[in-house]
PDB file of C-alpha atoms in Angstrom:
ATOM      1  CA  MET A 204    -291.390-214.951 -42.504  1.00 87.00           C
ATOM      2  CA  PRO A 205    -289.972-217.216 -39.806  1.00 91.00           C
ATOM      3  CA  LYS A 206    -287.211-216.010 -37.507  1.00 94.00           C
ATOM      4  CA  ILE A 207    -284.106-218.206 -37.303  1.00 94.00           C
ATOM      5  CA  THR A 208    -281.867-217.791 -34.240  1.00 94.00           C
ATOM      6  CA  PHE A 209    -278.311-219.131 -34.184  1.00 92.00           C
ATOM      7  CA  LEU A 210    -276.768-219.976 -30.811  1.00 89.00           C
ATOM      8  CA  PRO A 211    -274.339-219.410 -29.150  1.00 84.00           C
ATOM      9  CA  ARG A 212    -273.989-216.221 -31.193  1.00 85.00           C
ATOM     10  CA  GLN A 213    -277.536-214.983 -30.450  1.00 90.00           C
ATOM     11  CA  VAL A 214    -278.002-213.832 -34.063  1.00 92.00           C
ATOM     12  CA  THR A 215    -281.545-213.810 -35.502  1.00 94.00           C
ATOM     13  CA  VAL A 216    -282.566-213.409 -39.156  1.00 95.00           C
ATOM     14  CA  ASP A 217    -285.835-213.528 -41.093  1.00 95.00           C
ATOM     15  CA  ILE A 218    -285.989-215.877 -44.062  1.00 94.00           C
ATOM     16  CA  PRO A 219    -288.893-217.022 -46.271  1.00 94.00           C
ATOM     17  CA  GLU A 220    -290.619-220.315 -45.581  1.00 93.00           C
ATOM     18  CA  GLY A 221    -289.009-223.184 -47.500  1.00 93.00           C
ATOM     19  CA  ALA A 222    -285.632-221.454 -47.764  1.00 93.00           C
ATOM     20  CA  PRO A 223    -282.512-223.477 -46.928  1.00 92.00           C
ATOM     21  CA  LEU A 224    -281.206-223.166 -43.393  1.00 93.00           C
ATOM     22  CA  LEU A 225    -277.770-222.684 -44.948  1.00 92.00           C
ATOM     23  CA  GLU A 226    -279.000-219.443 -46.542  1.00 93.00           C
ATOM     24  CA  ALA A 227    -280.214-218.251 -43.133  1.00 93.00           C
ATOM     25  CA  ALA A 228    -276.743-218.937 -41.735  1.00 92.00           C
ATOM     26  CA  ARG A 229    -275.162-216.912 -44.520  1.00 91.00           C
ATOM     27  CA  LEU A 230    -277.565-214.013 -43.973  1.00 92.00           C
ATOM     28  CA  ALA A 231    -276.758-214.110 -40.254  1.00 92.00           C
ATOM     29  CA  GLY A 232    -273.030-213.980 -40.970  1.00 90.00           C
ATOM     30  CA  VAL A 233    -272.561-217.390 -39.407  1.00 87.00           C
ATOM     31  CA  PRO A 234    -269.721-219.204 -41.169  1.00 83.00           C
ATOM     32  CA  ALA A 235    -270.740-222.669 -42.268  1.00 84.00           C
ATOM     33  CA  GLU A 236    -268.182-225.089 -43.608  1.00 84.00           C
ATOM     34  CA  THR A 237    -269.504-226.730 -46.790  1.00 87.00           C
ATOM     35  CA  PRO A 238    -266.581-228.316 -48.665  1.00 88.00           C
ATOM     36  CA  CYS A 239    -268.980-230.635 -50.543  1.00 87.00           C
ATOM     37  CA  GLY A 240    -270.719-227.612 -52.079  1.00 87.00           C
ATOM     38  CA  GLY A 241    -273.934-228.130 -50.112  1.00 86.00           C
ATOM     39  CA  HIS A 242    -274.639-231.629 -51.409  1.00 87.00           C
ATOM     40  CA  GLY A 243    -274.899-233.199 -47.938  1.00 86.00           C
ATOM     41  CA  ARG A 244    -271.924-235.523 -48.314  1.00 84.00           C
ATOM     42  CA  CYS A 245    -269.286-234.143 -45.960  1.00 84.00           C
ATOM     43  CA  GLY A 246    -271.324-233.574 -42.775  1.00 83.00           C
ATOM     44  CA  LYS A 247    -269.332-230.437 -41.893  1.00 84.00           C
ATOM     45  CA  CYS A 248    -272.416-228.200 -41.567  1.00 87.00           C
ATOM     46  CA  LEU A 249    -274.015-230.242 -38.788  1.00 87.00           C
ATOM     47  CA  VAL A 250    -276.207-228.231 -36.369  1.00 89.00           C
ATOM     48  CA  ARG A 251    -278.715-229.058 -33.633  1.00 90.00           C
ATOM     49  CA  VAL A 252    -282.287-227.757 -33.913  1.00 92.00           C
ATOM     50  CA  LEU A 253    -283.326-226.803 -30.369  1.00 92.00           C
ATOM     51  CA  SER A 254    -286.813-225.543 -31.125  1.00 92.00           C
ATOM     52  CA  GLY A 255    -289.120-225.102 -34.074  1.00 91.00           C
ATOM     53  CA  GLY A 256    -289.791-227.282 -37.075  1.00 88.00           C
ATOM     54  CA  VAL A 257    -287.617-227.869 -40.113  1.00 93.00           C
ATOM     55  CA  ASP A 258    -287.805-230.113 -43.159  1.00 93.00           C
ATOM     56  CA  ALA A 259    -284.575-232.109 -43.241  1.00 91.00           C
ATOM     57  CA  ARG A 260    -283.540-234.230 -46.200  1.00 87.00           C
ATOM     58  CA  GLY A 261    -280.856-236.860 -45.849  1.00 76.00           C
ATOM     59  CA  TYR A 262    -279.113-237.084 -42.482  1.00 77.00           C
ATOM     60  CA  THR A 263    -281.103-236.489 -39.302  1.00 78.00           C
ATOM     61  CA  GLY A 264    -279.199-237.479 -36.212  1.00 77.00           C
ATOM     62  CA  ALA A 265    -279.833-237.811 -32.519  1.00 75.00           C
ATOM     63  CA  ASP A 266    -280.936-234.800 -30.494  1.00 80.00           C
ATOM     64  CA  GLY A 267    -282.273-232.921 -33.530  1.00 85.00           C
ATOM     65  CA  GLU A 268    -279.023-232.823 -35.493  1.00 89.00           C
ATOM     66  CA  VAL A 269    -279.412-231.894 -39.166  1.00 90.00           C
ATOM     67  CA  LEU A 270    -277.220-230.638 -41.985  1.00 91.00           C
ATOM     68  CA  LEU A 271    -277.620-226.915 -42.733  1.00 91.00           C
ATOM     69  CA  CYS A 272    -277.305-227.566 -46.462  1.00 91.00           C
ATOM     70  CA  GLN A 273    -280.021-230.241 -46.511  1.00 92.00           C
ATOM     71  CA  THR A 274    -282.620-228.528 -44.313  1.00 93.00           C
ATOM     72  CA  ASN A 275    -285.383-226.061 -45.187  1.00 94.00           C
ATOM     73  CA  VAL A 276    -287.292-223.876 -42.747  1.00 93.00           C
ATOM     74  CA  ARG A 277    -291.017-224.101 -42.067  1.00 93.00           C
ATOM     75  CA  ASP A 278    -293.294-221.172 -41.290  1.00 93.00           C
ATOM     76  CA  GLU A 279    -292.342-221.033 -37.598  1.00 94.00           C
ATOM     77  CA  PRO A 280    -289.480-219.685 -35.493  1.00 95.00           C
ATOM     78  CA  VAL A 281    -286.436-221.953 -35.237  1.00 94.00           C
ATOM     79  CA  THR A 282    -283.526-221.956 -32.794  1.00 94.00           C
ATOM     80  CA  VAL A 283    -280.336-223.672 -33.944  1.00 93.00           C
ATOM     81  CA  ARG A 284    -277.156-224.443 -32.005  1.00 90.00           C
ATOM     82  CA  LEU A 285    -273.953-224.564 -34.005  1.00 82.00           C
ATOM     83  CA  THR A 286    -271.976-227.707 -33.263  1.00 73.00           C
ATOM     84  CA  SER A 287    -268.694-226.023 -34.170  1.00 58.00           C
ATOM     85  CA  ASP A 288    -268.025-222.322 -33.955  1.00 48.00           C
ATOM     86  CA  LEU A 289    -265.880-221.663 -36.991  1.00 38.00           C
ATOM     87  CA  ASN A 290    -265.196-218.105 -35.872  1.00 38.00           C
ATOM     88  CA  ALA A 291    -262.701-219.542 -33.410  1.00 40.00           C
ATOM     89  CA  GLU A 292    -260.452-220.268 -36.387  1.00 41.00           C
ATOM     90  CA  ARG A 293    -257.942-217.648 -37.390  1.00 39.00           C
ATOM     91  CA  GLY A 294    -259.131-215.657 -40.375  1.00 48.00           C
ATOM     92  CA  GLN A 295    -262.524-214.795 -41.821  1.00 53.00           C
ATOM     93  CA  PHE A 296    -263.953-213.997 -45.242  1.00 50.00           C
ATOM     94  CA  ASP A 297    -264.807-210.360 -45.893  1.00 53.00           C
ATOM     95  CA  ARG A 298    -267.889-210.230 -48.167  1.00 53.00           C
ATOM     96  CA  GLU A 299    -267.321-206.601 -49.165  1.00 59.00           C
ATOM     97  CA  THR A 300    -263.785-207.009 -50.488  1.00 56.00           C
ATOM     98  CA  GLY A 301    -264.008-210.696 -51.398  1.00 52.00           C
ATOM     99  CA  LEU A 302    -260.721-211.295 -49.598  1.00 52.00           C
ATOM    100  CA  ALA A 303    -259.693-213.254 -46.522  1.00 52.00           C
ATOM    101  CA  ARG A 304    -259.125-211.217 -43.367  1.00 53.00           C
ATOM    102  CA  LEU A 305    -256.362-212.701 -41.269  1.00 51.00           C
ATOM    103  CA  ASP A 306    -255.585-212.149 -37.638  1.00 50.00           C
ATOM    104  CA  SER A 307    -252.291-210.558 -36.698  1.00 45.00           C
ATOM    105  CA  GLU A 308    -250.737-213.934 -35.847  1.00 46.00           C
ATOM    106  CA  ALA A 309    -248.723-215.517 -38.611  1.00 47.00           C
ATOM    107  CA  LEU A 310    -250.384-218.571 -40.106  1.00 54.00           C
ATOM    108  CA  SER A 311    -248.350-221.686 -40.658  1.00 60.00           C
ATOM    109  CA  PRO A 312    -249.059-223.362 -43.995  1.00 66.00           C
ATOM    110  CA  LEU A 313    -250.786-226.729 -44.137  1.00 73.00           C
ATOM    111  CA  VAL A 314    -248.795-227.726 -47.207  1.00 78.00           C
ATOM    112  CA  GLU A 315    -245.071-227.345 -47.663  1.00 80.00           C
ATOM    113  CA  ALA A 316    -243.093-227.792 -50.892  1.00 81.00           C
ATOM    114  CA  LEU A 317    -240.157-230.214 -50.746  1.00 82.00           C
ATOM    115  CA  SER A 318    -237.567-231.088 -53.378  1.00 83.00           C
ATOM    116  CA  LEU A 319    -236.881-234.797 -53.663  1.00 79.00           C
ATOM    117  CA  THR A 320    -234.273-236.619 -55.663  1.00 80.00           C
ATOM    118  CA  VAL A 321    -235.135-239.967 -57.190  1.00 81.00           C
ATOM    119  CA  ALA A 322    -232.568-242.210 -58.816  1.00 82.00           C
ATOM    120  CA  PRO A 323    -233.434-243.035 -62.419  1.00 86.00           C
ATOM    121  CA  PRO A 324    -235.154-246.358 -62.974  1.00 86.00           C
ATOM    122  CA  VAL A 325    -233.079-249.351 -63.973  1.00 87.00           C
ATOM    123  CA  PHE A 326    -234.710-252.070 -66.030  1.00 89.00           C
ATOM    124  CA  GLY A 327    -234.990-255.273 -64.022  1.00 88.00           C
ATOM    125  CA  ASP A 328    -234.087-253.896 -60.551  1.00 86.00           C
ATOM    126  CA  GLY A 329    -237.671-254.356 -59.318  1.00 86.00           C
ATOM    127  CA  LEU A 330    -237.695-251.091 -57.343  1.00 86.00           C
ATOM    128  CA  ALA A 331    -240.694-248.783 -57.235  1.00 86.00           C
ATOM    129  CA  ASP A 332    -240.208-245.004 -57.419  1.00 82.00           C
ATOM    130  CA  LEU A 333    -240.758-244.760 -53.664  1.00 82.00           C
ATOM    131  CA  ASP A 334    -237.943-247.260 -53.025  1.00 83.00           C
ATOM    132  CA  ARG A 335    -235.453-245.235 -55.117  1.00 80.00           C
ATOM    133  CA  PHE A 336    -235.518-242.015 -53.032  1.00 74.00           C
ATOM    134  CA  GLU A 337    -232.048-240.802 -52.044  1.00 64.00           C
TER     135      GLU A 337
END
């Protein structure tokens, strides 16, 4: 089984030949952002292959950049550099409990609920809903 090393974390895992590089990242505990569900559309799981051979489908960029979700390992050691270290974000997923672990700092929400008042429509005034906000 080939050894896959993730930098800058210096984490190495063994994974069978032909397995997805994304699975190696998960086994290594390396968080990989895959909002597209691993279909290779979002580009969020971009990494740089520094050494070793991989079989990349879809996007292959300059300097050995590939998508974790679209790349399988060959039967040789591979060293990968993460292009974004997601551990720098506040909060991590705990596999044992299935819950998010948050740092002690309070998180500010990305979405905030607002109550808006819109005047009722009047036939013939030509105003859109957006134009009727009070």
